[in-house]
Short mmCIF file of C-alpha atoms (C1' of nucleotides) in Angstrom, two decimals:
data_model
loop_
_atom_site.label_atom_id
_atom_site.label_comp_id
_atom_site.label_asym_id
_atom_site.label_seq_id
_atom_site.Cartn_x
_atom_site.Cartn_y
_atom_site.Cartn_z
CA MET J 1 38.75 -17.43 -7.46
CA ALA J 2 37.08 -14.05 -8.58
CA HIS J 3 36.45 -11.10 -6.79
CA TRP J 4 33.03 -9.04 -6.60
CA LEU J 5 31.72 -6.16 -5.08
CA PHE J 6 28.23 -5.96 -3.55
CA LYS J 7 26.50 -2.76 -2.69
CA THR J 8 24.30 -2.36 0.11
CA GLU J 9 22.84 0.43 1.95
CA PRO J 10 23.83 -0.16 5.77
CA GLU J 11 20.25 0.96 6.95
CA GLU J 12 19.12 -1.67 5.25
CA PHE J 13 21.66 -4.47 5.70
CA SER J 14 25.05 -3.88 7.13
CA ILE J 15 28.46 -5.88 7.28
CA ALA J 16 27.15 -5.68 11.15
CA ASP J 17 23.80 -7.57 10.05
CA LEU J 18 25.81 -9.83 8.04
CA GLU J 19 28.17 -10.69 10.97
CA ARG J 20 24.95 -11.35 13.41
CA SER J 21 23.45 -13.66 10.89
CA PRO J 22 23.09 -17.01 11.81
CA ASN J 23 26.69 -18.50 10.94
CA GLY J 24 27.39 -15.37 9.36
CA VAL J 25 25.46 -16.59 6.58
CA THR J 26 22.61 -14.48 4.42
CA ARG J 27 20.91 -14.81 1.29
CA TRP J 28 21.73 -11.76 -0.96
CA ASP J 29 18.38 -11.54 -2.58
CA GLY J 30 16.30 -8.81 -4.21
CA ILE J 31 18.44 -8.03 -7.23
CA ARG J 32 16.23 -6.88 -9.77
CA ASN J 33 18.75 -5.47 -12.50
CA TYR J 34 19.60 -7.58 -15.25
CA GLN J 35 23.48 -7.09 -15.45
CA ALA J 36 23.75 -7.97 -11.97
CA ARG J 37 21.35 -10.80 -12.17
CA ASN J 38 23.58 -12.10 -15.11
CA PHE J 39 26.73 -11.83 -12.97
CA ILE J 40 24.80 -13.52 -10.14
CA ARG J 41 23.55 -16.51 -12.46
CA ASP J 42 26.31 -17.12 -14.50
CA LYS J 43 29.82 -15.81 -13.32
CA ILE J 44 29.60 -15.89 -9.38
CA ARG J 45 31.17 -19.18 -8.26
CA ILE J 46 31.47 -20.98 -4.82
CA ASN J 47 34.31 -19.46 -2.79
CA ASP J 48 34.38 -16.26 -4.96
CA GLN J 49 35.45 -13.39 -2.55
CA VAL J 50 32.80 -10.36 -2.01
CA TRP J 51 33.83 -6.74 -0.91
CA LEU J 52 31.05 -5.41 0.94
CA TYR J 53 30.37 -1.51 -0.09
CA HIS J 54 28.06 0.68 2.07
CA SER J 55 26.32 3.22 0.00
CA LYS J 56 24.01 5.97 0.93
CA THR J 57 25.44 6.52 4.23
CA LYS J 58 27.76 9.16 5.95
CA HIS J 59 30.82 6.44 5.97
CA LYS J 60 30.72 5.26 2.34
CA GLY J 61 33.11 2.79 1.29
CA ILE J 62 34.23 -0.85 1.78
CA SER J 63 33.20 -2.14 4.86
CA GLY J 64 34.37 -5.77 5.01
CA LEU J 65 34.83 -9.11 3.45
CA ALA J 66 32.62 -12.21 2.65
CA ARG J 67 32.76 -15.50 0.79
CA VAL J 68 30.25 -17.12 -1.54
CA VAL J 69 29.11 -20.23 -0.05
CA LYS J 70 26.11 -21.14 -2.38
CA GLU J 71 25.81 -20.37 -5.99
CA ALA J 72 22.86 -19.03 -7.83
CA TYR J 73 19.48 -20.53 -7.19
CA PRO J 74 16.28 -18.80 -7.96
CA ASP J 75 15.33 -15.81 -5.51
CA PRO J 76 12.12 -16.96 -3.57
CA ALA J 77 11.45 -13.41 -3.23
CA GLN J 78 10.02 -13.14 -6.75
CA TRP J 79 7.12 -15.45 -5.90
CA ASN J 80 6.17 -14.06 -2.79
CA ARG J 81 3.03 -11.90 -2.95
CA GLN J 82 4.07 -10.39 0.26
CA SER J 83 7.72 -9.46 -0.62
CA ALA J 84 8.68 -6.19 -2.19
CA TYR J 85 10.46 -8.03 -4.46
CA PHE J 86 7.58 -9.96 -5.72
CA ASP J 87 7.57 -10.06 -9.61
CA PRO J 88 4.33 -11.27 -11.28
CA LYS J 89 5.97 -11.60 -14.44
CA SER J 90 8.43 -14.53 -13.11
CA GLU J 91 7.27 -18.00 -13.78
CA VAL J 92 8.46 -20.92 -11.74
CA ILE J 93 9.41 -22.91 -14.65
CA SER J 94 11.59 -20.03 -15.98
CA PRO J 95 12.80 -17.99 -13.30
CA LYS J 96 13.80 -14.33 -13.70
CA TRP J 97 15.77 -13.61 -10.52
CA TYR J 98 18.36 -15.28 -8.94
CA CYS J 99 20.43 -15.18 -5.47
CA VAL J 100 23.47 -16.25 -3.88
CA ASP J 101 24.46 -17.02 -0.12
CA ILE J 102 27.48 -15.20 1.30
CA GLN J 103 29.10 -15.67 4.55
CA HIS J 104 30.87 -13.02 6.58
CA GLU J 105 34.51 -13.18 7.00
CA GLN J 106 35.75 -9.55 8.07
CA THR J 107 34.68 -6.41 9.34
CA PHE J 108 37.08 -3.81 8.87
CA ASP J 109 38.13 -1.48 11.53
CA SER J 110 37.05 1.64 9.56
CA VAL J 111 35.87 1.33 6.03
CA ILE J 112 37.89 1.89 2.88
CA SER J 113 36.32 5.14 2.20
CA LEU J 114 34.98 6.16 -1.31
CA GLU J 115 37.35 9.38 -1.18
CA GLN J 116 40.28 6.86 -0.54
CA LEU J 117 39.34 4.77 -3.66
CA LYS J 118 39.23 7.73 -5.77
CA GLN J 119 42.47 9.33 -4.93
CA ASP J 120 44.22 5.79 -5.10
CA PRO J 121 45.52 5.32 -8.54
CA GLU J 122 45.46 1.74 -8.39
CA LEU J 123 41.88 1.98 -7.61
CA CYS J 124 40.45 5.03 -9.28
CA ASP J 125 39.29 2.90 -12.30
CA MET J 126 37.17 0.67 -10.25
CA LEU J 127 33.98 -0.19 -11.86
CA LEU J 128 32.35 1.13 -8.97
CA LEU J 129 33.39 4.74 -9.75
CA LYS J 130 32.49 4.60 -13.30
CA GLN J 131 29.17 2.69 -13.51
CA GLY J 132 27.62 4.16 -10.13
CA ARG J 133 24.08 2.21 -10.35
CA LEU J 134 25.14 -1.46 -10.64
CA SER J 135 24.90 -3.30 -7.41
CA ILE J 136 26.97 -6.43 -8.16
CA GLN J 137 30.23 -5.83 -10.20
CA PRO J 138 33.46 -7.46 -10.67
CA ILE J 139 36.81 -6.41 -9.21
CA SER J 140 39.86 -6.97 -11.26
CA GLU J 141 42.61 -9.22 -9.75
CA PRO J 142 44.97 -6.35 -9.34
CA GLU J 143 42.50 -4.27 -7.78
CA ALA J 144 41.74 -6.82 -5.34
CA LYS J 145 45.38 -7.31 -4.13
CA HIS J 146 45.80 -3.78 -3.80
CA LEU J 147 42.57 -3.62 -1.72
CA SER J 148 43.90 -6.65 0.38
CA SER J 149 47.36 -4.63 0.99
CA LEU J 150 45.51 -1.97 2.61
CA ILE J 151 43.85 -4.05 4.97
CA ALA J 152 46.57 -6.09 5.76
"C1'" DG B 1 16.35 16.80 -0.34
"C1'" DC B 2 18.22 17.66 -5.07
"C1'" DC B 3 19.59 15.96 -9.42
"C1'" DA B 4 22.45 13.48 -12.79
"C1'" DA B 5 22.86 8.99 -14.75
"C1'" DC B 6 20.96 5.53 -16.25
"C1'" DG B 7 18.00 1.42 -16.57
"C1'" DT B 8 13.00 0.04 -17.70
"C1'" DT B 9 8.47 0.63 -19.80
"C1'" DG B 10 5.21 1.09 -23.27
"C1'" DG B 11 3.00 3.34 -27.25
"C1'" DC B 12 3.76 3.85 -31.90
"C1'" DG K 1 12.84 -1.69 -32.61
"C1'" DC K 2 12.80 3.37 -31.62
"C1'" DC K 3 12.64 6.55 -28.33
"C1'" DA K 4 10.04 9.67 -24.70
"C1'" DA K 5 8.64 9.36 -20.41
"C1'" DC K 6 9.19 7.43 -15.95
"C1'" DG K 7 11.63 5.40 -11.92
"C1'" DT K 8 15.54 4.37 -9.32
"C1'" DT K 9 20.27 4.96 -7.54
"C1'" DG K 10 23.39 7.17 -4.95
"C1'" DG K 11 26.78 11.20 -4.51
"C1'" DC K 12 26.27 15.40 -2.63
#
DNA sequence: GCCAACGTTGGC
DNA sequence: GCCAACGTTGGC
């Protein structure tokens, strides 16, 4: 089982929104970055663990846990002209963009704050703190273990 | 709201 | 296939 960090702006979609979704399941769509797409399409597997990160908000940090319940399938939004994620260059025979479904597992009482991640010697090398713009990123096994210890 | 970092686009 | 211009992300 691998560990991933998914970033979201809580104004758009938060851990609370995920928790309120039917069965706690949502489609993680709208990913339009090739590096993130490749993780989704090629690496993310069912039952992988997802740490949800809230960005662009007052309380920045990791807000909860989810699990991958459906592996990569073509993101339907790419073919929906009404969608903000519509991509006229994507053809049905060779989809450009993929998504997965994730299910809510836990909402933390308080987020593991960005500040806390930076100050923690075990976490200060997380990709999140280096490659700011990547919205889907791997979390190493030791990092995931350490994160788990913080919420236990 | 500013702006640094960095991904994407498109002319050549 | 280089690279300047442009757009977006996201912390501050």
